[in-house]
Coordinates of C-alpha atoms in Angstrom, one line a residue:
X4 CA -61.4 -108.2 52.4
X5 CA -59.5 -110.8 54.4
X6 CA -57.1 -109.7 57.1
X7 CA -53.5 -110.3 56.5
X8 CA -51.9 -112.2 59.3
X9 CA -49.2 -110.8 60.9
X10 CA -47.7 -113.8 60.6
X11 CA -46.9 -113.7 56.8
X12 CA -43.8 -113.0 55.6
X13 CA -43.3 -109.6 53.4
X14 CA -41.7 -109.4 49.9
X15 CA -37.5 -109.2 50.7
X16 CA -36.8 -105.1 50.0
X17 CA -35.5 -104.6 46.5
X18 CA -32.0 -103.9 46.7
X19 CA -30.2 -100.5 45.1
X20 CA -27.4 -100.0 42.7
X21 CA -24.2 -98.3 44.3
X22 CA -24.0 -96.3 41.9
X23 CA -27.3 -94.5 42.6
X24 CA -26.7 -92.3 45.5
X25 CA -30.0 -90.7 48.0
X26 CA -30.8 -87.1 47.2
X27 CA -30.0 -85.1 50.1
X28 CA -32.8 -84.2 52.4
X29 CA -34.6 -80.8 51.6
X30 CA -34.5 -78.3 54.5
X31 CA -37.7 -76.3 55.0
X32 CA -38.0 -72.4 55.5
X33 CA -39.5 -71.7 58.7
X34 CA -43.2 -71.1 58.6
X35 CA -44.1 -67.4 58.1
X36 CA -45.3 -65.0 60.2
X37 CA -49.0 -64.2 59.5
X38 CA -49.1 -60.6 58.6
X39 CA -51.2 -58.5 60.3
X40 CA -54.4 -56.3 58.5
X41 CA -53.2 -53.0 58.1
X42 CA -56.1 -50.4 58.7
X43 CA -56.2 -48.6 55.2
X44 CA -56.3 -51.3 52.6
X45 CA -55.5 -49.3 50.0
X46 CA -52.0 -50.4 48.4
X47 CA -48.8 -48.4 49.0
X48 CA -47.2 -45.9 46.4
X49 CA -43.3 -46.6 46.1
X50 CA -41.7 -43.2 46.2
X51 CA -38.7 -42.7 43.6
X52 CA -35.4 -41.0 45.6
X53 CA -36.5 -37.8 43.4
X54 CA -39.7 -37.1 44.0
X55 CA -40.5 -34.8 46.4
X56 CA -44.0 -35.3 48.9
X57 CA -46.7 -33.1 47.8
X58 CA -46.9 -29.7 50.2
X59 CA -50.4 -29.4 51.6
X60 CA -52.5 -27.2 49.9
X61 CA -52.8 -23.9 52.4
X62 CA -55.9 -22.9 53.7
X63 CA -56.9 -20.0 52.5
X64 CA -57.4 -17.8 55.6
X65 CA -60.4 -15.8 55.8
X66 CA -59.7 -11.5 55.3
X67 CA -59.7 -9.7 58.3
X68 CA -62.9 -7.1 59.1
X69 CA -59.9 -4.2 58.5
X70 CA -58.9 -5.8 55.0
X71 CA -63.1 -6.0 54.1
X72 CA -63.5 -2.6 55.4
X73 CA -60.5 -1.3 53.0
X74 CA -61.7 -2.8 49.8
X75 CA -65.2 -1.5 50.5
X76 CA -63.7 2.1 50.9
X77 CA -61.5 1.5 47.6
X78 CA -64.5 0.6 45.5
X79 CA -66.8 3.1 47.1
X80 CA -64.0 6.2 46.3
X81 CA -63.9 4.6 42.4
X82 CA -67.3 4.7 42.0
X83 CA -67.3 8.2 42.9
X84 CA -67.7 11.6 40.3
X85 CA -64.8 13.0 40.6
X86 CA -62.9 9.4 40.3
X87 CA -64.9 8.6 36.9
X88 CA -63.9 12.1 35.7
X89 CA -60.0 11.7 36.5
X90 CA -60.6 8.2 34.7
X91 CA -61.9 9.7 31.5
X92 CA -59.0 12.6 31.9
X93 CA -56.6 10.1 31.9
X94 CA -57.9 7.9 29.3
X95 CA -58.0 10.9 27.0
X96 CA -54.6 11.7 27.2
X97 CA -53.4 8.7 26.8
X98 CA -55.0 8.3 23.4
X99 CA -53.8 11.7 22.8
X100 CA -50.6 10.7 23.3
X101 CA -50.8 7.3 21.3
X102 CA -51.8 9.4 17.9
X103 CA -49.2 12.2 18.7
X104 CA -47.0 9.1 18.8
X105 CA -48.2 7.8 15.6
X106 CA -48.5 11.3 13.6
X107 CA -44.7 11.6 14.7
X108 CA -43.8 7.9 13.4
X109 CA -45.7 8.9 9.7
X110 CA -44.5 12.0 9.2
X111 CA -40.6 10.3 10.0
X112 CA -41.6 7.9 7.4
X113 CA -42.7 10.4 4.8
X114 CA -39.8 12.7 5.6
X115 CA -37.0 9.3 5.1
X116 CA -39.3 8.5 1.9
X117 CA -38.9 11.9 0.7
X118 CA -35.4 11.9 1.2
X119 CA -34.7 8.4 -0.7
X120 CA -36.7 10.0 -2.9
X121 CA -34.5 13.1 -3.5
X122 CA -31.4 11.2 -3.5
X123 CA -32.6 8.7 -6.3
X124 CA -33.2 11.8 -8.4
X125 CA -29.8 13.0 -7.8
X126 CA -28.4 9.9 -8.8
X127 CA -30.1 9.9 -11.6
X128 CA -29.1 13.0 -12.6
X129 CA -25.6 12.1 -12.1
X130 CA -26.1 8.7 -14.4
X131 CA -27.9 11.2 -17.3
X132 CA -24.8 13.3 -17.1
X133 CA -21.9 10.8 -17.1
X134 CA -23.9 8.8 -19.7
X135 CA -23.9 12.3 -22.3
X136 CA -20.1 12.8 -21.8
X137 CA -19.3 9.5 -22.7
X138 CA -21.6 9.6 -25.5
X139 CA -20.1 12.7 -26.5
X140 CA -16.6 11.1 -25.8
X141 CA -17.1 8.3 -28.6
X142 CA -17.9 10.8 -31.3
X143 CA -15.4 11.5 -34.0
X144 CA -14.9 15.3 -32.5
X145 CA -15.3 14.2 -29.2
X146 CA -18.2 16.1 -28.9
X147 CA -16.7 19.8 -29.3
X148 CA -18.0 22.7 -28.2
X149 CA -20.9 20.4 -26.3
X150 CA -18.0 18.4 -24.0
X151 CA -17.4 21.5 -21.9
X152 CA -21.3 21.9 -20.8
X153 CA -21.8 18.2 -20.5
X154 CA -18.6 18.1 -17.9
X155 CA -19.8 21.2 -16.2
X156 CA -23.3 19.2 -15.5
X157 CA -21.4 16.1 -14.4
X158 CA -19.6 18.4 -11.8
X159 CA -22.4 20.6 -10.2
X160 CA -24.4 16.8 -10.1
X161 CA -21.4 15.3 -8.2
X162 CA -21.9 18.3 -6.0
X163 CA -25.1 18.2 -5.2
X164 CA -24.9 14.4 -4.5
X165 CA -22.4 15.3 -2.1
X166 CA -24.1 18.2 -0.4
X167 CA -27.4 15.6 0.0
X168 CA -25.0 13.5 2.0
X169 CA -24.9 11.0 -0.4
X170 CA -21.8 8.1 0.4
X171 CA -18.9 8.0 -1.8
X172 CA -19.2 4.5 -2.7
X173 CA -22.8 4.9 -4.3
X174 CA -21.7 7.9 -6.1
X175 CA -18.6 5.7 -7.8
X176 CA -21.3 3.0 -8.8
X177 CA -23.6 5.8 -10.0
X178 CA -20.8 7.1 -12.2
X179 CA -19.2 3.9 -13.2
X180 CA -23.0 2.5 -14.2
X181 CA -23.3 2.1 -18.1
X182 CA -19.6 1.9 -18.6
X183 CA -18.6 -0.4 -21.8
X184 CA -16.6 -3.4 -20.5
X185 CA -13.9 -4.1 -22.5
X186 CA -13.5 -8.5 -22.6
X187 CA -9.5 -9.4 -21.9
X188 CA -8.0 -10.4 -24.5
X189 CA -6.4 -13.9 -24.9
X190 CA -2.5 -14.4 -23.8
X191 CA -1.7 -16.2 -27.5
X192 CA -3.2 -13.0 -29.4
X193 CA -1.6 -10.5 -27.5
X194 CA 1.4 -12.1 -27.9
X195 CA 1.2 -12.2 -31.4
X196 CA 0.7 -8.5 -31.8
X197 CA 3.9 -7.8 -29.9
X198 CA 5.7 -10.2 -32.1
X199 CA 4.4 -7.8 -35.1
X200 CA 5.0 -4.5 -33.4
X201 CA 8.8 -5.5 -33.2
X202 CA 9.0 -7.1 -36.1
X203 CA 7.7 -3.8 -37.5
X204 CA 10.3 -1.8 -35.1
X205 CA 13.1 -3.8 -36.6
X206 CA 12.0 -3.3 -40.0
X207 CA 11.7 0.4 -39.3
X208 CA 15.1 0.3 -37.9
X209 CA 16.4 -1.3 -41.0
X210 CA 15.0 1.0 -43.1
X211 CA 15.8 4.3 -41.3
X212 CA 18.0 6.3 -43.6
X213 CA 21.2 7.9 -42.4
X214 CA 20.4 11.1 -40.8
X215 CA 23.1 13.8 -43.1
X216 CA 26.3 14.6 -41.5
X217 CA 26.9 18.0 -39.6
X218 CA 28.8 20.3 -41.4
X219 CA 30.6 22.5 -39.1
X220 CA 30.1 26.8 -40.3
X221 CA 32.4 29.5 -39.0
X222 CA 29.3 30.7 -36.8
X223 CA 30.8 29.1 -33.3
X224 CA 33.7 31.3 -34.0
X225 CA 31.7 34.3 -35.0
X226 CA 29.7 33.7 -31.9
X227 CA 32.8 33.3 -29.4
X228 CA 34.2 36.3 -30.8
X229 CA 31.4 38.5 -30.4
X230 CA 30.7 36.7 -27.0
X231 CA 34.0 38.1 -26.1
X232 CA 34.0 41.0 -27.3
X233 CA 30.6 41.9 -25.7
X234 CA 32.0 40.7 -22.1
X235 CA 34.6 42.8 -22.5
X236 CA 33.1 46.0 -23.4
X237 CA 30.7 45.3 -19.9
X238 CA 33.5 44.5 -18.0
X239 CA 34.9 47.9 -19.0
X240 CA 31.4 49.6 -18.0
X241 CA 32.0 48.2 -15.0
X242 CA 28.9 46.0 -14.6
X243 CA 28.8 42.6 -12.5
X244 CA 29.2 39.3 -13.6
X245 CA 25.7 38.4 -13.9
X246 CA 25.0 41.2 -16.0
X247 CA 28.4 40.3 -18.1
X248 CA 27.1 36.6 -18.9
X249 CA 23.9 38.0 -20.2
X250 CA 25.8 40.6 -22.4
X251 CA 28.1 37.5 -23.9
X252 CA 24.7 35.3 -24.0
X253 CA 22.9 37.8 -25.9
X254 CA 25.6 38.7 -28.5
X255 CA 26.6 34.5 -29.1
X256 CA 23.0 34.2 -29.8
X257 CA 22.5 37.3 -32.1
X258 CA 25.7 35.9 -33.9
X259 CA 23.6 33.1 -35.0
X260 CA 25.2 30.7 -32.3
X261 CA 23.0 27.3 -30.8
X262 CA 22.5 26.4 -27.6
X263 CA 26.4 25.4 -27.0
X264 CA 27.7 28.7 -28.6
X265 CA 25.7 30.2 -25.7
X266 CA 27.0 28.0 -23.0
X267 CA 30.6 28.2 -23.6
X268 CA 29.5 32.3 -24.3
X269 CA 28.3 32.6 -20.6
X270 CA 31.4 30.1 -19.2
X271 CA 34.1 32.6 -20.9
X272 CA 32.5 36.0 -19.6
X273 CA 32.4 34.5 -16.7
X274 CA 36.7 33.7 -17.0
X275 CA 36.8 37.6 -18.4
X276 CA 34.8 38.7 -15.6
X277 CA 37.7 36.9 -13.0
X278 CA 40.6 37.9 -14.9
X279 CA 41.0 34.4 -16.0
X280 CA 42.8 33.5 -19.5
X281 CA 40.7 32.4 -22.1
X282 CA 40.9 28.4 -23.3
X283 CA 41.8 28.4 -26.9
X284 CA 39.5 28.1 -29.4
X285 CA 38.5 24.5 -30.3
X286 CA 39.9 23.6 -33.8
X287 CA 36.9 22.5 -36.5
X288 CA 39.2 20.7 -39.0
X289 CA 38.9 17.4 -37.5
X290 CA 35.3 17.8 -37.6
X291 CA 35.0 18.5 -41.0
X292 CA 36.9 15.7 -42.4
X293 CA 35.5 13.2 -39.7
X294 CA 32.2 14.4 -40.6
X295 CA 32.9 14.3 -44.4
X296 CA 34.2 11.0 -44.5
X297 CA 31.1 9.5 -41.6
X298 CA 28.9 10.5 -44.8
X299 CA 30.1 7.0 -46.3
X300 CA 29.6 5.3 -43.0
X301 CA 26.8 3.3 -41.9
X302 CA 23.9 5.1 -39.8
X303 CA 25.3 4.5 -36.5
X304 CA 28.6 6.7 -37.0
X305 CA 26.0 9.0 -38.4
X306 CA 23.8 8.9 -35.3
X307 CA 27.0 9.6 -33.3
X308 CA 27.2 13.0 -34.6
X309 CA 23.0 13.7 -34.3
X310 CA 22.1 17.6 -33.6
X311 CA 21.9 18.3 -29.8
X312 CA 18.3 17.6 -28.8
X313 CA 16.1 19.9 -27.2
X314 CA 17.0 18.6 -23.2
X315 CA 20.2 18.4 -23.9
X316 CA 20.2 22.4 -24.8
X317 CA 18.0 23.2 -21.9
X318 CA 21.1 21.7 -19.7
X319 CA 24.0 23.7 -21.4
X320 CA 22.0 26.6 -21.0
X321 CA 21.4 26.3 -17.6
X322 CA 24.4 25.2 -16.6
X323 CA 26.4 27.9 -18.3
X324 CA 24.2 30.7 -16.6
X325 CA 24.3 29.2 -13.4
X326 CA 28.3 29.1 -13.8
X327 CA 28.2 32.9 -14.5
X328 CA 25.9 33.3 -11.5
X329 CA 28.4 31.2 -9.0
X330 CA 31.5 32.7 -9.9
X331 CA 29.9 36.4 -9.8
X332 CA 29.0 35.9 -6.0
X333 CA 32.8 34.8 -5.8

């Protein structure tokens, strides 16, 4: 190709816009060091902070002549007679003592088996027995002369139960097995059987008749005098006042006197036995006509004048012989 003469004229340079700016000029890293060839080429392990280097496996060191020597001896006195014998000796007794072992752990078992065993039958005995008295129980005569055997075999079972060591709380299930549960009752129908049972009371109230009046007798009198005149004749024979109350007690009571007659008896031997004067006798007049006309009364005046009940007599009695017993210590 032709030359181009250095006299020709080049192309005017293109020019730039302001507004583009030149990039900076890159700075280069220095050139690296070539690295030099390790000697093993195999590549490098990183180690984590935890890991621990791996010890050396230890040599095992060869045994000593001595050490030889001793094992040889060892194994040479084991293979001997006498060693084999004490061997077998000892392997004998310990097989003798594995089934002595054994034996002794069966005949436990048998021996706990047989006691379960007799306990159960105890129990059961004790069910049979409690189960016949109730049976008898619910009969019409309530089993009659049969109740008392049937108790008597409920209590020699409880005792054996208890003599076998049995616990209390199986012997309360034992007994209480088979019992008839009764259900509860609602709240409304109970309710409405109280409402009848004193609607019933009431009714029975109402109807009551009046109980009759008490008509006074002359036999208070008739006892008081004899009470007195039976103190007195003791007082004159000189006995104490113990002795005096009984005397008065005794004749108010043959004189046909109640529990009162004898009271106020013992209470006025007891004044005779002091020397005290007598209270007067209490005047029945008033009685009579009160009681007379209570007849046309309604039942509670007629209640008011009710016989002294049976407690009530008990009391007077006992307080009139006590008084007689205090006031003779005097």
């Amino acid at each position: 190709p032709p030359r181009r003469s250095p006299s020709r004229r080049r192309s005017p340079s293109r020019r730039r816009s302001p507004s583009r700016r030149r990039s900076p000029s890159r700075r280069r890293s220095p050139p690296r060091e070539p690295r030099r060839a390790s000697r093993s080429r195999e590549p490098r392990r990183s180690r984590s902070p935890r890991e621990k280097p791996a010890k050396k496996k230890e040599e095992e060191r060869p045994k000593s002549i001595e050490t030889l020597r001793r094992e040889r001896k060892e194994r040479e006195k084991a293979n001997t007679p006498e060693a084999k014998l004490a061997a077998f000796k000892a392997k004998i007794a310990e097989d003798a003592a594995a089934f002595l072992a054994e034996a002794e752990a069966k005949q436990k078992e048998a021996a706990a088996a047989e006691e379960a065993k007799k306990k159960e039958a105890l129990l059961a005995e004790l069910r049979a027995a409690v189960a016949d008295v109730r049976r008898l129980a619910a009969e019409e005569n309530q089993g009659g002369e049969l109740m008392k055997p049937a108790k008597v075999r409920v209590a020699m079972a409880t005792k054996a139960a208890v003599a076998a060591g049995i616990p209390q709380e199986e012997l309360v299930a034992a007994s209480a097995a088979g019992a008839p549960q009764t259900e509860p009752a609602s709240a409304a129908p109970a309710a409405q059987e109280e409402g009848k049972e004193e609607e019933g009371k009431q009714a029975s109230r109402r109807e009551k008749p009046a109980k009759p009046p008490k008509v006074r007798t002359k036999v208070h009198s008739l006892a008081r005098q004899a009470a007195i005149d039976a103190a007195t004749a003791a007082k004159g024979a000189g006995k104490s006042a113990p002795e005096i109350a009984k005397a008065a007690a005794a004749a108010a009571k043959a004189a046909g006197g109640d529990a009162s007659d004898i009271s106020k008896a013992a209470m006025l031997a007891v004044k005779i036995s002091a020397g005290e004067a007598l209270p007067p006798e209490e005047d029945g007049q008033d009685d009579e006509e009160s009681s007379s006309s209570s007849s046309s009364d309604s039942s509670s005046s007629a209640e008011d004048e009710a016989p002294i009940e049976e407690k009530d007599r008990a009391k007077a009695k006992r307080e009139g012989i006590a008084a007689a017993f205090y006031f003779g210590l005097k």
